[in-house]
Coordinates of C-alpha atoms in Angstrom, one line a residue:
M1 CA 34.7 41.8 -44.4
T2 CA 35.4 38.2 -45.1
S3 CA 38.8 36.5 -44.9
K4 CA 38.7 36.2 -48.7
D5 CA 38.1 39.9 -49.1
H6 CA 40.9 40.7 -46.6
F7 CA 43.5 38.7 -48.4
G8 CA 42.7 40.3 -51.8
G9 CA 40.3 37.6 -53.2
G10 CA 40.5 33.9 -53.4
S11 CA 41.0 33.5 -57.1
Q12 CA 43.8 36.1 -57.2
L13 CA 45.6 34.4 -54.3
E14 CA 45.3 31.0 -55.9
E15 CA 46.6 32.5 -59.2
L16 CA 49.7 34.1 -57.6
N17 CA 50.6 31.5 -55.0
G18 CA 49.1 28.3 -56.2
F19 CA 47.1 27.5 -53.1
T20 CA 43.6 28.3 -51.8
N21 CA 43.1 31.1 -49.2
P22 CA 42.8 29.2 -45.9
G23 CA 41.1 32.1 -44.2
L24 CA 41.4 33.0 -40.6
P25 CA 41.8 30.2 -38.1
E26 CA 38.9 29.3 -35.8
H27 CA 38.8 31.6 -32.8
K28 CA 39.3 29.7 -29.5
P29 CA 38.2 31.4 -26.4
R30 CA 40.7 31.8 -23.6
I31 CA 40.3 30.1 -20.2
A32 CA 39.7 33.5 -18.6
D33 CA 36.8 34.1 -21.0
R34 CA 35.1 30.8 -20.1
D35 CA 35.8 30.6 -16.3
P36 CA 35.2 33.7 -14.0
K37 CA 37.5 32.1 -11.4
A38 CA 40.4 31.9 -13.9
A39 CA 39.7 35.6 -14.8
K40 CA 39.9 36.5 -11.1
V41 CA 43.2 34.6 -10.8
A42 CA 44.6 36.4 -13.9
E43 CA 43.5 39.7 -12.4
R44 CA 45.4 39.0 -9.2
Q45 CA 48.5 38.0 -11.1
V46 CA 48.5 41.3 -13.0
A47 CA 48.0 43.2 -9.8
A48 CA 50.8 41.3 -8.2
W49 CA 53.1 42.5 -11.0
F50 CA 52.1 46.1 -10.4
I51 CA 52.7 45.7 -6.7
L52 CA 56.1 44.2 -7.4
S53 CA 56.8 47.2 -9.5
M54 CA 56.1 49.4 -6.5
V55 CA 58.4 47.3 -4.3
G56 CA 61.1 47.8 -6.9
T57 CA 60.7 51.5 -6.9
I58 CA 60.7 51.6 -3.1
W59 CA 63.8 49.4 -3.0
F60 CA 65.5 51.8 -5.4
I61 CA 64.9 54.7 -3.1
V62 CA 65.9 52.8 0.1
S63 CA 69.1 51.5 -1.5
Y64 CA 70.0 54.9 -2.9
F65 CA 70.3 56.2 0.7
L66 CA 71.3 52.9 2.4
F67 CA 74.2 52.0 0.2
T68 CA 75.9 55.3 -0.3
P69 CA 78.9 54.9 -2.7
G70 CA 82.2 55.6 -1.0
E71 CA 85.8 55.7 -2.2
T72 CA 86.1 52.0 -2.8
M73 CA 85.1 50.1 -5.9
Q74 CA 83.2 47.6 -3.7
S75 CA 80.9 50.3 -2.2
I76 CA 80.3 51.8 -5.7
R77 CA 79.5 48.3 -7.1
I78 CA 77.0 47.6 -4.2
H79 CA 75.3 50.9 -4.7
N80 CA 75.0 50.5 -8.5
T81 CA 73.8 46.9 -8.2
S82 CA 71.2 47.8 -5.6
V83 CA 69.7 50.8 -7.4
G84 CA 69.9 49.0 -10.8
L85 CA 68.1 46.0 -9.5
G86 CA 65.3 48.2 -8.0
A87 CA 64.9 50.2 -11.3
A88 CA 64.9 47.0 -13.4
V89 CA 62.3 45.3 -11.2
A90 CA 60.1 48.5 -11.2
M91 CA 60.1 48.9 -15.0
F92 CA 60.0 45.2 -15.9
S93 CA 57.1 44.5 -13.6
I94 CA 54.9 47.3 -15.1
G95 CA 55.6 45.9 -18.6
A96 CA 55.0 42.3 -17.6
G97 CA 51.7 43.2 -15.9
A98 CA 50.5 45.2 -18.9
V99 CA 51.3 42.3 -21.2
L100 CA 49.5 39.8 -19.1
W101 CA 46.5 42.1 -18.8
A102 CA 46.3 42.4 -22.5
K103 CA 46.8 38.7 -23.2
N104 CA 44.4 37.3 -20.5
L105 CA 41.8 39.9 -19.6
M106 CA 41.3 42.5 -22.4
S107 CA 38.6 41.8 -25.0
D108 CA 39.7 38.9 -27.3
H109 CA 38.2 39.5 -30.7
E110 CA 39.5 39.8 -34.2
G111 CA 38.6 42.8 -36.4
I112 CA 39.7 44.8 -39.4
D113 CA 39.8 48.6 -39.3
E114 CA 39.4 50.4 -42.6
R115 CA 41.8 53.3 -43.3
H116 CA 40.3 56.8 -43.4
D117 CA 41.5 60.3 -43.9
I118 CA 43.0 62.2 -41.0
G119 CA 41.0 65.1 -39.7
G120 CA 37.6 63.6 -40.4
S121 CA 34.1 65.0 -40.1
E122 CA 32.2 65.4 -36.8
E123 CA 30.7 62.0 -37.5
D124 CA 34.2 60.5 -37.7
Q125 CA 35.3 62.2 -34.5
A126 CA 32.2 60.8 -32.8
V127 CA 33.2 57.4 -34.0
A128 CA 36.7 58.0 -32.6
L129 CA 35.3 58.8 -29.2
E130 CA 33.1 55.7 -29.4
I131 CA 36.3 53.7 -30.1
L132 CA 38.0 55.1 -27.1
H133 CA 34.9 54.3 -25.0
Q134 CA 34.9 50.8 -26.4
A135 CA 38.6 50.4 -25.6
K136 CA 37.9 51.5 -22.0
E137 CA 35.2 48.9 -21.8
E138 CA 37.2 46.1 -23.4
S139 CA 40.3 46.7 -21.3
G140 CA 38.2 46.4 -18.2
I141 CA 39.9 49.3 -16.5
A142 CA 36.6 50.7 -15.4
R143 CA 35.2 47.5 -13.9
R144 CA 38.5 46.1 -12.5
P145 CA 39.4 48.6 -9.7
L146 CA 42.1 46.3 -8.4
L147 CA 44.1 46.5 -11.7
R148 CA 43.3 50.2 -12.2
N149 CA 44.4 51.2 -8.7
T150 CA 47.6 49.1 -8.6
L151 CA 48.6 50.3 -12.1
I152 CA 48.0 54.0 -11.2
A153 CA 50.0 53.5 -8.0
A154 CA 52.9 51.8 -9.8
L155 CA 53.0 54.5 -12.5
A156 CA 52.7 57.3 -9.9
I157 CA 55.8 56.3 -7.9
A158 CA 57.8 55.0 -10.9
P159 CA 59.3 58.5 -11.7
L160 CA 60.7 58.9 -8.2
P161 CA 64.0 57.1 -8.9
A162 CA 64.5 59.5 -11.8
V163 CA 64.2 62.4 -9.4
L164 CA 67.0 61.0 -7.3
V165 CA 69.2 60.2 -10.4
F166 CA 68.7 63.7 -11.8
R167 CA 69.7 65.1 -8.5
D168 CA 73.1 63.5 -8.9
L169 CA 73.7 64.7 -12.4
G170 CA 75.3 67.9 -11.1
P171 CA 75.7 70.3 -8.2
L172 CA 72.7 71.3 -6.3
P173 CA 71.2 74.8 -6.7
G174 CA 73.1 77.6 -5.1
D175 CA 76.7 78.7 -5.7
K176 CA 78.1 75.2 -6.1
M177 CA 78.3 75.6 -9.9
F178 CA 80.2 78.8 -9.5
T179 CA 82.7 78.1 -6.7
T180 CA 85.5 75.6 -5.8
L181 CA 87.7 75.0 -2.8
W182 CA 90.3 77.5 -4.2
G183 CA 90.6 80.7 -2.3
E184 CA 93.1 83.4 -1.2
G185 CA 96.2 81.8 0.3
V186 CA 95.3 78.2 -0.4
R187 CA 98.4 76.3 -1.3
L188 CA 98.8 74.2 -4.4
I189 CA 99.5 70.6 -3.7
Q190 CA 100.4 67.7 -5.9
D191 CA 97.5 65.4 -6.9
P192 CA 98.3 61.9 -5.5
G193 CA 95.6 60.2 -7.5
G194 CA 93.1 60.1 -4.7
I195 CA 91.9 62.3 -1.9
P196 CA 95.0 63.3 0.1
S197 CA 95.0 63.5 3.9
A198 CA 96.4 66.5 5.7
E199 CA 99.6 64.5 6.5
S200 CA 100.1 63.3 2.9
E201 CA 99.8 66.7 1.3
R202 CA 102.8 67.8 -0.8
P203 CA 102.8 71.6 -1.4
I204 CA 104.7 72.9 -4.4
K205 CA 107.5 75.4 -4.2
A206 CA 107.9 77.8 -7.2
Q207 CA 111.6 76.9 -7.5
D208 CA 110.8 73.2 -8.0
V209 CA 108.7 73.9 -11.1
T210 CA 111.0 73.8 -14.1
I211 CA 110.4 75.2 -17.6
G212 CA 108.5 72.6 -19.6
S213 CA 107.1 70.7 -16.6
A214 CA 103.5 70.2 -15.8
Y215 CA 101.8 69.3 -12.5
H216 CA 98.3 68.0 -11.7
V217 CA 97.5 69.9 -8.6
L218 CA 94.7 70.3 -6.0
P219 CA 93.8 72.8 -3.3
S220 CA 95.3 72.2 0.2
G221 CA 92.7 71.0 2.6
I222 CA 90.6 69.1 0.1
G223 CA 90.8 66.0 2.4
D224 CA 89.7 67.9 5.6
E225 CA 86.6 66.8 7.5
E226 CA 84.4 69.7 6.3
N227 CA 84.9 68.5 2.7
A228 CA 84.5 64.8 3.5
E229 CA 80.8 64.6 2.3
H230 CA 81.6 64.9 -1.4
P231 CA 85.4 65.0 -1.8
L232 CA 85.4 63.6 -5.3
N233 CA 82.9 66.2 -6.5
E234 CA 85.1 68.9 -5.0
K235 CA 88.2 67.4 -6.6
A236 CA 86.5 67.2 -10.0
K237 CA 85.8 71.0 -9.9
A238 CA 89.1 72.1 -8.4
A239 CA 91.5 70.0 -10.5
V240 CA 94.2 72.3 -12.0
L241 CA 97.1 71.9 -14.4
L242 CA 100.3 73.8 -13.4
M243 CA 102.9 74.6 -16.0
R244 CA 106.0 76.8 -16.3
L245 CA 107.0 78.5 -19.6
D246 CA 109.7 80.9 -20.5
P247 CA 108.1 84.3 -19.4
K248 CA 108.9 85.8 -22.9
D249 CA 106.7 83.1 -24.5
L250 CA 103.6 84.3 -22.6
N251 CA 101.4 86.8 -24.3
E252 CA 99.5 87.9 -21.2
D253 CA 96.6 90.3 -21.0
P254 CA 97.7 93.4 -19.0
D255 CA 94.9 92.8 -16.6
R256 CA 96.2 89.3 -15.9
K257 CA 99.9 89.8 -15.7
D258 CA 99.9 89.3 -11.9
W259 CA 98.0 86.0 -12.2
S260 CA 101.2 84.1 -13.0
H261 CA 104.6 83.9 -11.3
E262 CA 107.8 84.0 -13.3
G263 CA 106.2 82.0 -16.2
I264 CA 104.3 79.7 -13.9
V265 CA 100.6 79.5 -14.9
A266 CA 97.6 77.5 -13.6
Y267 CA 94.5 76.5 -15.5
S268 CA 91.4 74.4 -14.8
K269 CA 91.8 70.8 -15.9
I270 CA 88.2 70.5 -16.8
C271 CA 87.4 71.0 -20.5
T272 CA 84.9 73.7 -21.3
H273 CA 83.2 71.5 -23.9
V274 CA 81.7 68.6 -22.0
G275 CA 83.9 68.4 -18.9
C276 CA 86.5 65.8 -19.9
P277 CA 89.9 66.1 -18.1
V278 CA 92.4 68.1 -20.2
A279 CA 95.5 66.1 -19.4
L280 CA 97.9 66.3 -22.4
Y281 CA 100.4 69.1 -22.4
E282 CA 102.7 69.6 -25.5
H283 CA 105.5 71.7 -24.0
Q284 CA 107.1 72.4 -27.4
T285 CA 104.0 74.1 -28.7
H286 CA 102.6 75.1 -25.3
H287 CA 99.2 73.5 -26.2
L288 CA 96.8 71.7 -23.9
L289 CA 94.8 68.9 -25.6
C290 CA 91.5 67.3 -24.5
P291 CA 91.7 63.6 -25.5
C292 CA 87.9 63.3 -25.7
H293 CA 87.0 65.6 -28.6
Q294 CA 90.4 67.1 -29.4
S295 CA 89.7 70.6 -28.2
T296 CA 93.1 72.4 -28.1
F297 CA 94.0 75.3 -25.9
D298 CA 97.0 77.7 -26.3
V299 CA 98.7 78.2 -22.9
T300 CA 100.6 81.3 -24.2
E301 CA 97.3 83.0 -24.9
H302 CA 95.4 82.4 -21.6
C303 CA 94.3 78.9 -22.9
K304 CA 92.2 80.3 -25.7
V305 CA 90.6 77.7 -28.0
I306 CA 92.5 77.1 -31.2
F307 CA 90.9 73.9 -32.3
G308 CA 87.9 71.7 -31.5
P309 CA 84.3 72.1 -30.2
A310 CA 85.1 74.0 -27.0
K311 CA 83.6 77.5 -27.0
R312 CA 85.6 79.3 -24.3
P313 CA 89.1 79.2 -22.8
L314 CA 90.0 77.2 -19.8
P315 CA 89.5 79.3 -16.6
Q316 CA 92.8 80.6 -15.2
L317 CA 93.6 80.3 -11.5
P318 CA 95.4 83.4 -10.2
I319 CA 98.5 82.3 -8.3
S320 CA 101.4 83.8 -6.4
V321 CA 103.9 82.6 -3.7
D322 CA 103.7 82.9 0.0
S323 CA 106.5 83.9 2.4
D324 CA 107.8 80.3 2.4
G325 CA 108.1 80.2 -1.4
Y326 CA 105.1 77.9 -1.8
L327 CA 102.7 78.5 -4.7
V328 CA 99.3 79.7 -3.4
A329 CA 96.0 80.8 -5.1
Q330 CA 95.2 84.5 -5.0
S331 CA 91.4 83.7 -5.2
D332 CA 89.0 81.2 -6.6
F333 CA 88.6 80.9 -10.4
P334 CA 87.1 84.2 -11.8
E335 CA 84.5 82.2 -13.7
P336 CA 82.8 78.8 -13.4
V337 CA 84.9 75.8 -14.4
G338 CA 83.7 73.1 -16.7
P339 CA 81.2 73.0 -19.6
T340 CA 79.5 76.2 -20.6
F341 CA 75.9 76.4 -19.3
W342 CA 73.1 78.9 -19.6
E343 CA 74.4 81.4 -17.1
I344 CA 77.8 81.8 -18.7
N345 CA 77.8 84.4 -21.4
H346 CA 81.1 84.0 -23.3
P347 CA 81.9 84.6 -27.0

């Protein structure tokens, strides 16, 4: 097909636009097409990008374990910067190498492909296979083992950072999605805003909780050495809102009447929609509100959902008082806290 045919005919183009069809510009061969040494240099440059991609992937994995994020913003910033740099180098280098390969080494010719119906005949399918074979030959992937092998290696290890990232998206397999640090006799302590030490814990007495008040509480011992590996994860699961209502305002299920103490009730702070912190308590209406998507829970009705996208009530923590008058948990939550997932069957 000529350039004149391609552009719809010279006379028609002149009539519509007022100028002559210039046609396609003269094709100029690239340096790599004329000089085998230049082609070899270009090949090594592309391979270098793929090797750099592998270095970025390896750096991501090394920094993931080397710069473990701690409790300080600086440690978190160093961790995020290190793994982000590794991921950026790994992905960018594969793209840069592929672009240079296409621009400098793949077959450089101009052609026009005619449209055809999808699902062609056997002859058309044979032509398609021939096109694939031609693409293999033109790309040079079969006759350039250095490029092929470095590309395969870079692509093979590129998903490894994703494995590490997915590992951190939630608790590991086992019972970690079903249990928290709450248990029989564990005291309720005030949340100081961080991870409390054993010396800074402030347990809560039932007599100090007045009607209309609300406390953000944690389990005693959350800062102990055995919980030091992932204290923030444990805090996120165990966070609780403690409130006191007039006992006559509570409409309690007979099976749960002993889960509260003189109008004091405790519920998970983690919204059952997508896990946002439910931190707004309206003591006049006895409603808990999630600020993210406005799911609203009625404290007088075991925190059942009365508005919003959440599909199940907030899990209730059974509580009582010990011999010293401090509020303690009777057990762990009877159901997993947080967003509903595949193993929770709740209407």
